[in-house]
Coordinates of C-alpha atoms and ligand atoms in Angstrom, one line a residue:
X1 CA 91.7 197.7 95.7
X2 CA 89.2 195.8 97.9
X3 CA 87.7 192.7 96.4
X4 CA 84.1 191.7 96.8
X5 CA 84.0 188.1 95.4
X6 CA 80.4 187.8 94.2
X7 CA 81.1 185.5 91.2
X8 CA 83.9 182.9 91.3
X9 CA 85.2 180.9 88.4
X10 CA 86.8 177.4 88.8
X11 CA 88.9 176.1 86.0
X12 CA 89.2 172.3 86.0
X13 CA 86.4 170.2 87.6
X14 CA 88.3 167.1 88.6
X15 CA 88.1 165.8 92.2
X16 CA 89.5 169.0 93.6
X17 CA 88.0 171.6 91.2
X18 CA 84.5 170.1 91.7
X19 CA 84.9 170.1 95.5
X20 CA 86.1 173.7 95.4
X21 CA 83.1 174.7 93.3
X22 CA 80.8 173.0 95.8
X23 CA 82.4 174.9 98.7
X24 CA 81.7 178.3 97.1
X25 CA 78.2 177.3 96.0
X26 CA 77.4 176.1 99.6
X27 CA 78.5 179.5 100.9
X28 CA 75.9 181.2 98.6
X29 CA 78.5 182.4 96.0
X30 CA 77.8 182.0 92.2
X31 CA 80.2 179.7 90.5
X32 CA 81.2 179.3 86.9
X33 CA 82.8 176.0 86.4
X34 CA 85.0 175.5 83.3
X35 CA 86.2 172.3 81.7
X36 CA 88.1 171.6 78.5
X37 CA 85.3 169.7 76.7
X38 CA 81.9 168.2 77.0
X39 CA 83.0 164.8 78.4
X40 CA 85.1 166.4 81.2
X41 CA 82.3 168.8 81.9
X42 CA 79.9 165.9 82.3
X43 CA 82.4 164.2 84.7
X44 CA 82.6 167.5 86.7
X45 CA 78.8 167.7 86.9
X46 CA 78.9 164.0 88.1
X47 CA 81.3 164.9 90.9
X48 CA 79.1 167.7 92.1
X49 CA 76.0 165.6 92.0
X50 CA 77.6 162.6 93.7
X51 CA 79.0 164.7 96.5
X52 CA 75.8 166.7 97.2
X53 CA 73.8 163.4 96.7
X54 CA 75.9 161.8 99.5
X55 CA 75.1 164.7 101.8
X56 CA 71.4 164.4 100.9
X57 CA 71.4 160.6 101.5
X58 CA 73.0 161.2 105.0
X59 CA 70.3 163.8 105.8
X60 CA 72.9 166.6 105.8
X61 CA 71.1 168.5 103.0
X62 CA 67.5 168.8 102.0
X63 CA 66.5 168.2 98.4
X64 CA 65.7 172.0 98.1
X65 CA 69.1 173.0 99.6
X66 CA 70.9 170.6 97.2
X67 CA 69.0 172.1 94.2
X68 CA 70.0 175.6 95.4
X69 CA 73.6 174.6 95.6
X70 CA 73.7 173.0 92.2
X71 CA 71.7 175.9 90.8
X72 CA 74.5 178.3 91.8
X73 CA 76.9 176.5 89.6
X74 CA 77.0 177.3 85.8
X75 CA 79.0 174.9 83.7
X76 CA 80.8 175.8 80.5
X77 CA 83.6 174.8 78.2
X78 CA 84.6 178.4 77.4
X79 CA 87.1 180.4 79.5
X80 CA 85.7 183.5 77.9
X81 CA 82.7 183.1 80.2
X82 CA 84.9 184.1 83.1
X83 CA 85.2 187.7 81.8
X84 CA 83.1 189.1 84.8
X85 CA 84.3 186.8 87.5
X86 CA 85.8 188.5 90.6
X87 CA 88.0 185.5 91.4
X88 CA 89.1 182.6 89.4
X89 CA 90.7 179.5 90.9
X90 CA 92.6 177.2 88.6
X91 CA 92.5 173.5 89.6
X92 CA 94.0 171.6 86.7
X93 CA 96.7 168.9 86.9
X94 CA 100.1 169.7 88.5
X95 CA 101.9 170.6 85.2
X96 CA 103.5 174.0 85.1
X97 CA 102.9 174.4 81.3
X98 CA 99.2 173.7 81.7
X99 CA 99.0 176.3 84.5
X100 CA 101.0 178.9 82.6
X101 CA 98.8 178.6 79.5
X102 CA 95.6 179.0 81.6
X103 CA 96.9 182.0 83.5
X104 CA 98.0 183.7 80.2
X105 CA 94.4 183.2 78.9
X106 CA 92.8 184.2 82.2
X107 CA 94.9 187.4 82.3
X108 CA 93.7 188.3 78.8
X109 CA 90.0 187.4 79.5
X110 CA 89.3 188.5 83.1
X111 CA 88.7 192.1 84.2
X112 CA 91.8 193.8 85.6
X113 CA 90.4 193.8 89.2
X114 CA 89.9 190.0 89.2
X115 CA 92.0 187.9 91.5
X116 CA 93.6 184.9 89.8
X117 CA 94.2 182.1 92.2
X118 CA 95.8 178.7 91.8
X119 CA 95.0 175.5 93.8
X120 CA 98.5 174.2 93.0
X121 CA 99.8 171.7 95.6
X122 CA 103.4 172.6 95.2
X123 CA 104.3 174.6 92.1
X124 CA 105.8 178.1 92.3
X125 CA 103.0 180.7 92.5
X126 CA 105.6 183.4 91.8
X127 CA 106.4 181.7 88.5
X128 CA 102.7 181.3 87.6
X129 CA 102.2 185.0 88.5
X130 CA 105.0 186.1 86.3
X131 CA 103.2 184.8 83.2
X132 CA 100.5 187.5 83.8
X133 CA 100.4 191.3 83.5
X134 CA 99.0 191.4 87.1
X135 CA 101.3 189.5 89.3
X136 CA 100.1 191.5 92.3
X137 CA 96.6 189.9 91.8
X138 CA 97.8 186.3 91.7
X139 CA 97.7 184.2 94.8
X140 CA 97.6 180.6 96.0
X141 CA 94.4 179.2 97.5
X142 CA 95.1 175.6 98.4
X143 CA 92.2 173.3 99.3
X144 CA 92.5 169.8 100.7
X145 CA 90.8 166.6 99.5
X146 CA 87.9 166.1 100.0
X147 CA 87.4 169.9 99.6
X148 CA 83.9 170.1 101.0
X149 CA 85.0 168.3 104.2
X150 CA 88.6 169.5 105.1
X151 CA 88.5 172.7 107.0
X152 CA 91.9 174.2 106.0
X153 CA 92.8 176.6 103.1
X154 CA 96.4 177.6 102.7
X155 CA 96.6 181.1 101.4
X156 CA 99.9 181.7 99.7
X157 CA 101.3 185.1 98.9
X158 CA 104.4 185.9 96.8
X159 CA 106.9 188.7 97.1
X160 CA 104.8 190.8 94.7
X161 CA 101.2 190.0 95.9
X162 CA 99.3 193.3 96.5
X163 CA 99.3 194.4 100.0
X164 CA 96.1 193.3 101.8
X165 CA 95.1 190.7 99.2
X166 CA 96.1 187.7 101.3
X167 CA 93.9 188.9 104.1
X168 CA 91.0 189.5 101.8
X169 CA 91.3 185.9 100.5
X170 CA 91.7 184.6 104.0
X171 CA 88.5 186.4 104.9
X172 CA 86.8 184.7 101.9
X173 CA 88.1 181.4 103.2
X174 CA 86.4 182.1 106.5
X175 CA 83.1 182.9 104.6
X176 CA 83.4 179.3 103.3
X177 CA 83.5 178.0 106.9
X178 CA 87.2 177.2 106.5
X179 CA 90.3 178.2 108.5
X180 CA 93.0 180.0 106.5
X181 CA 96.7 179.7 107.2
X182 CA 98.7 182.3 105.3
X183 CA 102.3 181.6 104.3
X184 CA 104.9 182.5 101.7
X185 CA 105.6 180.8 98.4
X186 CA 107.7 177.7 99.2
X187 CA 107.4 174.3 97.4
X188 CA 104.7 172.2 99.2
X189 CA 103.7 175.1 101.5
X190 CA 103.0 173.7 105.0
X191 CA 100.9 170.6 104.6
X192 CA 102.3 169.0 101.5
X193 CA 105.9 169.7 102.6
X194 CA 105.2 167.6 105.8
X195 CA 102.6 165.1 104.5
X196 CA 104.1 164.0 101.2
X197 CA 107.6 163.1 102.5
X198 CA 105.8 160.9 105.2
X199 CA 103.7 159.2 102.5
X200 CA 106.8 158.7 100.4
X201 CA 108.6 157.2 103.3
X202 CA 105.8 154.8 103.9
X203 CA 106.2 153.7 100.2
X204 CA 109.9 153.3 100.6
X205 CA 109.5 151.2 103.8
X206 CA 106.8 149.1 102.1
X207 CA 109.2 148.4 99.2
X208 CA 112.0 147.5 101.7
X209 CA 109.7 144.8 103.1
X210 CA 109.5 146.3 106.6
X211 CA 105.8 145.5 106.8
X212 CA 102.9 144.9 104.5
X213 CA 100.5 147.5 103.0
X214 CA 97.6 146.7 105.2
X215 CA 99.7 146.5 108.3
X216 CA 101.4 149.8 107.7
X217 CA 98.0 151.4 107.2
X218 CA 96.6 149.8 110.3
X219 CA 99.6 150.8 112.3
X220 CA 99.3 154.5 111.4
X221 CA 95.5 154.6 111.8
X222 CA 95.2 152.7 115.1
X223 CA 98.7 153.3 116.5
X224 CA 99.3 156.9 115.5
X225 CA 95.6 157.8 115.5
X226 CA 95.6 159.2 111.9
X227 CA 92.3 159.2 110.0
X228 CA 93.7 157.1 107.1
X229 CA 96.8 155.0 106.6
X230 CA 99.4 156.3 104.1
X231 CA 98.4 154.0 101.3
X232 CA 94.7 154.7 101.6
X233 CA 95.6 158.4 101.6
X234 CA 97.9 158.1 98.6
X235 CA 95.0 156.5 96.7
X236 CA 92.7 159.4 97.8
X237 CA 95.2 162.1 96.7
X238 CA 96.2 160.3 93.6
X239 CA 99.6 158.6 93.0
X240 CA 100.3 160.9 90.0
X241 CA 99.6 164.0 92.0
X242 CA 101.7 162.7 94.9
X243 CA 104.5 162.0 92.5
X244 CA 104.4 165.4 90.9
X245 CA 104.4 167.1 94.3
X246 CA 107.4 165.0 95.5
X247 CA 109.2 165.8 92.2
X248 CA 108.8 169.5 92.8
X249 CA 110.0 169.2 96.4
X250 CA 113.0 167.1 95.3
X251 CA 113.8 169.6 92.6
X252 CA 114.0 172.3 95.2
X253 CA 115.7 170.3 98.1
X254 CA 117.7 167.6 96.3
X255 CA 116.9 165.6 99.5
X256 CA 116.4 161.9 99.1
X257 CA 113.4 162.1 101.4
X258 CA 111.6 163.9 98.6
X259 CA 112.8 161.5 95.8
X260 CA 109.6 159.7 94.7
X261 CA 109.7 156.0 95.7
X262 CA 110.1 153.8 92.7
X263 CA 107.0 151.9 93.7
X264 CA 105.0 155.1 92.9
X265 CA 106.4 155.4 89.4
X266 CA 105.8 151.8 88.7
X267 CA 102.2 151.9 89.7
X268 CA 101.6 155.2 87.9
X269 CA 103.1 153.7 84.7
X270 CA 100.7 150.8 85.1
X271 CA 97.7 153.2 85.3
X272 CA 97.2 152.6 89.0
X273 CA 96.6 156.3 89.9
X274 CA 94.4 155.8 93.0
X275 CA 90.7 156.0 93.6
X276 CA 90.0 158.2 90.6
X277 CA 91.3 155.5 88.3
X278 CA 89.7 152.6 90.1
X279 CA 92.8 151.5 91.9
X280 CA 96.2 152.4 93.2
X281 CA 97.7 150.7 96.2
X282 CA 94.3 149.2 96.8
X283 CA 92.4 147.5 94.0
X284 CA 89.0 148.8 92.6
X285 CA 86.8 146.7 94.8
X286 CA 89.2 146.6 97.7
X287 CA 88.7 149.1 100.5
X288 CA 91.2 150.1 103.1
X289 CA 89.8 149.4 106.5
X290 CA 89.0 152.8 108.0
X291 CA 87.4 151.7 111.3
X292 CA 89.0 152.9 114.5
X293 CA 88.3 149.8 116.5
X294 CA 89.4 147.1 114.0
X295 CA 91.0 144.2 115.6
X296 CA 92.0 142.5 112.4
X297 CA 95.4 142.5 110.8
X298 CA 96.5 141.4 107.4
X299 CA 98.6 138.8 109.1
X300 CA 97.2 135.3 109.1
X301 CA 96.7 133.6 112.5
X302 CA 98.4 130.3 113.4
X303 CA 97.0 127.2 111.8
X304 CA 95.7 124.3 114.0
X305 CA 99.0 122.3 113.8
X306 CA 101.2 125.3 114.7
X307 CA 102.6 125.8 118.3
X308 CA 100.4 127.9 120.6
X309 CA 102.7 129.1 123.4
X310 CA 101.3 128.6 126.9
X311 CA 104.5 129.6 128.8
X312 CA 106.0 133.0 127.8
X313 CA 108.8 135.2 129.1
X314 CA 108.4 138.9 128.8
X315 CA 111.5 141.1 128.8
X316 CA 112.1 144.8 128.9
X317 CA 110.6 148.1 130.0
X318 CA 106.8 147.9 130.4
X319 CA 107.0 144.2 130.3
X320 CA 105.4 143.6 133.7
X321 CA 102.1 145.2 132.8
X322 CA 101.9 143.4 129.5
X323 CA 102.9 140.1 131.2
X324 CA 100.0 140.6 133.7
X325 CA 97.6 141.2 130.8
X326 CA 98.8 137.9 129.2
X327 CA 98.5 136.1 132.5
X328 CA 94.8 137.3 132.6
X329 CA 94.4 135.4 129.3
X330 CA 95.6 132.2 131.0
X331 CA 99.3 132.2 130.0
X332 CA 102.0 131.2 132.4
X333 CA 104.8 133.8 132.7
X334 CA 108.1 132.0 133.2
X335 CA 111.8 132.8 133.2
X336 CA 113.4 132.8 129.8
X337 CA 114.9 129.3 130.1
X338 CA 111.5 127.7 130.5
X339 CA 109.5 129.7 128.0
X340 CA 108.3 128.7 124.6
X341 CA 108.1 132.1 123.3
X342 CA 110.1 135.1 124.5
X343 CA 108.6 138.5 124.0
X344 CA 111.0 141.4 124.1
X345 CA 109.4 144.8 124.9
X346 CA 112.5 146.7 123.9
X347 CA 113.4 149.5 121.6
X348 CA 117.0 148.3 121.0
X349 CA 117.3 146.0 118.0
X350 CA 115.6 142.8 119.2
X351 CA 118.3 140.6 117.6
X352 CA 120.9 141.9 120.1
X353 CA 119.1 139.9 122.8
X354 CA 119.3 136.6 120.8
X355 CA 122.8 135.5 121.7
X356 CA 121.8 135.4 125.4
X357 CA 118.9 133.1 124.8
X358 CA 118.8 129.2 124.8
X359 CA 116.3 129.3 121.9
X360 CA 116.8 132.5 119.8
X361 CA 114.2 131.2 117.3
X362 CA 111.6 131.8 120.0
X363 CA 112.5 135.5 120.4
X364 CA 110.0 138.1 119.1
X365 CA 110.0 141.8 119.6
X366 CA 106.8 143.4 120.8
X367 CA 106.4 147.1 120.7
X368 CA 103.2 148.5 122.3
X369 CA 101.9 151.5 120.4
X370 CA 99.2 153.6 122.1
X371 CA 96.4 151.7 123.6
X372 CA 95.5 149.5 120.7
X373 CA 98.4 148.3 118.6
X374 CA 101.4 146.0 119.2
X375 CA 104.1 145.8 116.5
X376 CA 105.4 142.2 116.4
X377 CA 109.0 142.2 115.1
X378 CA 110.6 139.0 113.7
X379 CA 114.4 138.8 113.8
X380 CA 116.4 137.0 111.2
X381 CA 116.3 134.0 113.5
X382 CA 112.7 134.0 114.6
X383 CA 110.7 130.9 113.7
X384 CA 107.7 132.3 111.6
X385 CA 105.4 129.9 113.5
X386 CA 106.4 131.5 116.8
X387 CA 105.9 135.0 115.3
X388 CA 102.4 134.0 114.2
X389 CA 101.6 132.6 117.6
X390 CA 102.8 135.8 119.2
X391 CA 100.4 137.8 117.0
X392 CA 97.6 135.7 118.3
X393 CA 98.7 136.3 121.9
X394 CA 98.8 140.0 121.2
X395 CA 95.3 139.8 119.7
X396 CA 94.1 137.9 122.8
X397 CA 95.6 140.7 124.9
X398 CA 93.3 143.2 123.1
X399 CA 95.7 144.7 120.7
X400 CA 96.0 144.7 116.9
X401 CA 99.2 143.0 115.9
X402 CA 101.3 144.6 113.2
X403 CA 103.9 142.1 112.0
X404 CA 107.1 143.7 110.9
X405 CA 110.9 143.2 110.6
X406 CA 113.4 144.0 113.3
X407 CA 114.4 147.5 112.3
X408 CA 115.0 150.6 114.4
X409 CA 111.7 152.1 115.7
X410 CA 109.7 149.4 113.8
X411 CA 106.8 151.0 111.8
X412 CA 104.8 153.8 113.6
X413 CA 107.7 155.6 115.1
X414 CA 109.9 155.1 112.0
X415 CA 107.2 157.1 110.1
X416 CA 106.1 159.5 112.8
X417 CA 109.5 160.8 114.1
X418 CA 110.9 162.0 110.7
X419 CA 107.6 163.8 110.1
X420 CA 108.0 165.5 113.5
X421 CA 111.6 166.3 112.7
X422 CA 110.5 167.9 109.4
X423 CA 108.0 170.1 111.3
X424 CA 110.8 171.3 113.7
X425 CA 113.0 172.1 110.7
X426 CA 110.1 174.0 109.1
X427 CA 109.5 176.1 112.2
X428 CA 113.2 176.7 112.7
X429 CA 113.5 178.0 109.1
X430 CA 111.1 180.8 110.0
X431 CA 108.5 179.7 107.4
X432 CA 105.6 179.2 109.8
X433 CA 104.8 179.3 113.5
X434 CA 104.3 176.2 115.5
X435 CA 100.7 177.2 116.0
X436 CA 100.1 177.6 112.3
X437 CA 101.8 174.3 111.5
X438 CA 99.7 172.5 114.1
X439 CA 96.5 174.1 112.8
X440 CA 97.4 173.3 109.2
X441 CA 98.1 169.6 109.9
X442 CA 95.0 169.2 112.1
X443 CA 92.6 170.8 109.6
X444 CA 94.3 169.9 106.3
X445 CA 94.8 166.2 107.2
X446 CA 92.2 165.5 109.9
X447 CA 94.9 164.8 112.5
X448 CA 93.8 164.8 116.1
X449 CA 97.0 166.8 117.0
X450 CA 99.5 168.9 115.1
X451 CA 103.2 167.9 115.1
X452 CA 104.2 170.2 118.0
X453 CA 101.3 169.0 120.1
X454 CA 102.5 165.4 119.3
X455 CA 106.1 166.2 120.2
X456 CA 105.0 167.7 123.5
X457 CA 102.8 164.7 124.3
X458 CA 105.6 162.2 123.5
X459 CA 108.3 164.3 125.1
X460 CA 111.1 166.1 123.2
X461 CA 113.7 163.7 124.5
X462 CA 111.8 160.6 123.4
X463 CA 111.5 162.0 119.8
X464 CA 115.1 163.1 119.8
X465 CA 116.2 159.6 120.9
X466 CA 114.0 157.9 118.4
X467 CA 115.5 160.0 115.6
X468 CA 119.0 159.2 116.8
X469 CA 118.2 155.5 116.7
X470 CA 116.7 155.9 113.2
X471 CA 119.8 157.8 112.0
X472 CA 122.1 155.2 113.5
X473 CA 120.2 152.5 111.6
X474 CA 119.6 154.0 108.2
X475 CA 122.2 156.8 108.1
X476 CA 119.9 159.1 106.1
X477 CA 120.8 162.7 106.8
X478 CA 117.1 163.6 107.1
X479 CA 116.8 161.3 110.1
X480 CA 119.4 163.2 112.1
X481 CA 117.5 165.2 114.8
X482 CA 117.0 168.8 113.9
X483 CA 119.6 171.0 115.6
X484 CA 116.7 172.9 117.3
X485 CA 115.4 169.7 118.8
X486 CA 118.8 168.7 120.0
X487 CA 119.3 172.2 121.6
X488 CA 115.9 172.3 123.3
X489 CA 116.5 168.9 124.8
X490 CA 120.0 169.9 125.9
X491 CA 118.5 173.1 127.5
X492 CA 116.0 171.0 129.4
X493 CA 113.0 172.5 127.6
X494 CA 110.1 170.1 128.0
X495 CA 107.5 171.5 125.6
X496 CA 107.3 173.6 122.5
X497 CA 104.6 175.6 124.2
X498 CA 107.1 176.5 126.9
X499 CA 110.0 177.4 124.6
X500 CA 111.4 180.9 125.2
Ligands
LIG601 N1 83.3 164.4 99.1 C1 82.4 165.0 99.9 N2 82.2 164.6 101.1 C2 82.8 163.5 101.6 C3 83.8 162.9 100.8 C4 84.0 163.3 99.5 N3 84.9 162.7 98.7 N4 84.3 161.8 101.6 C5 83.7 161.9 102.8 N5 82.8 162.9 102.8 C6 82.1 163.4 103.9 C7 81.0 162.4 104.3 O1 79.8 162.6 103.6 C8 80.9 162.7 105.8 O2 80.1 163.9 105.9 P1 79.0 164.0 107.1 O3 79.8 163.9 108.4 O4 78.4 165.3 106.8 O5 78.1 162.8 107.0 C9 82.3 163.1 106.2 O6 82.9 163.5 105.0 C10 83.0 161.9 106.8 O7 83.0 160.9 105.9 P2 82.8 159.3 106.3 O8 82.1 159.2 107.6 O9 82.3 158.6 105.1 O10 84.3 158.9 106.4 P3 85.4 159.2 107.4 O11 84.8 159.5 108.8 O12 86.3 158.0 107.3 O13 86.1 160.5 106.9 C11 87.7 161.6 105.5 C12 86.6 160.5 105.5 C13 87.1 162.9 105.8 C14 88.2 161.5 104.1 C15 88.7 161.2 106.6 O14 89.2 159.9 106.4 C16 89.9 162.1 106.6 O15 90.0 163.2 107.1 N6 91.0 161.7 105.9 C17 92.2 162.4 105.7 C18 92.1 163.2 104.4 C19 93.4 164.0 104.1 O16 94.4 163.8 104.7 N7 93.2 164.9 103.1 C20 94.3 165.8 102.7 C21 95.0 165.1 101.6 S1 96.3 166.2 101.0 C22 95.6 167.2 99.9 O17 94.5 167.1 99.6 C23 96.5 168.3 99.4 C24 97.2 168.0 98.2 O18 97.5 169.0 97.5 C25 97.6 166.7 97.7

């Protein structure tokens, strides 16, 4: 049975559903949008008008084109209006009972040839399909927030999906100007299985006091080059949605990495669901900094009566270049005994250097990340005034300081390496190719590189060593380097692209 997809229904017009409806309407396809009642319908209309209004304001759409797009969308509160739709996409909250009820109704209402798709982020499509009399015509079509902007659609087939249907839906995705990645039915698919554990890990580390909210967001944006920090992104996705996805992942894996951080549950209970609710990790009027050149950090600078070191010692690998940069700023580089502040550019725990120093309270770890960030790690002995002064030095040297505690791999690598490890495990499991995983993370999350491109750029051994250090520190099984990574390093393979 070949599908033509002339009319598409979208059930649920929240952030995602409205965005999905816009994608189809922009591609010239007629859309019937369904919501539960008049208030929700009005909100859905509002989402569509706001999103296309923003494009109009930016000169990306003419008034006429906007009117055409909006004119292709019919809004209704009756599922019965979907009787003639060729494809229906369900985009209601991540609750299996809601989805099952809707699919039972759609199966009764829609013509037998219609394809029933779900935008679920993590729930079993096989289980949803089983509630219908046409499991072969049920498929996953997973969009990313904001749907009109993000270029990826995950197409998810089950064991019983009709042959050829996944390719037809992938072709439809291409008609929308998107890139499809087709995979089987596993909780979280590609992107959420890699993204959500990383976001959760950030929440766990925030709760542990490793670094502050703004500093972690800044570190991941400017240090790792991601489009948004993890807390800004949790607010965009919704804390409730993130919690539901993690719960499904945890149910399948029983892996602590997927156990939702208590800080998420606490905020959700307080009604802090993210942008859609007016606040999540960031408050309603508070905006995460999204610039890529910001030189501000949440950390306060030193006050006038605090020490401002003029003589510093710089220890460790890469120290000479950084010392030269500080000398350019007028600082005197001295031996350790004569310094006021001692900057340790070292990946071993900074505190291990303290017993050798005459003034361990002047010791601060400095970890240079990329071209623009320096993590500034205080040990248990560091004088907070010295730590603040070092943050100022780092700023003067042209880097954004990210104050943090002295823990293995500090902030950026502590979050990045486990995500890379998860990607290696996913590939090794046979679920998706390295290329598909890279494309999915680039287009689904707006990353500059996919995880395998990142591993290749950093070096397999560097990533393996970082994971070993993290595992030695935290003893969490998920931090142990994936066996495939260990083996590729042992075999001298330098790049995932060169693997046999
Ligand atoms: N709706 C429609 N358009 C939007 C939008 C929205 N909510 N937000 C931004 N845009 C558009 C803007 O109009 C702009 O379009 P033009 O280039 O045509 O002018 C474009 O997106 C870029 O926006 P901005 O310049 O305002 O902002 P930016 O450059 O900071 O980009 C961003 C914003 C696209 C959201 C970017 O920060 C990004 O890529 N972030 C990562 C988002 C991400 O990871 N999404 C996936 C989440 S996971 C998920 O959704 C799956 C799930 O199941 C949980």
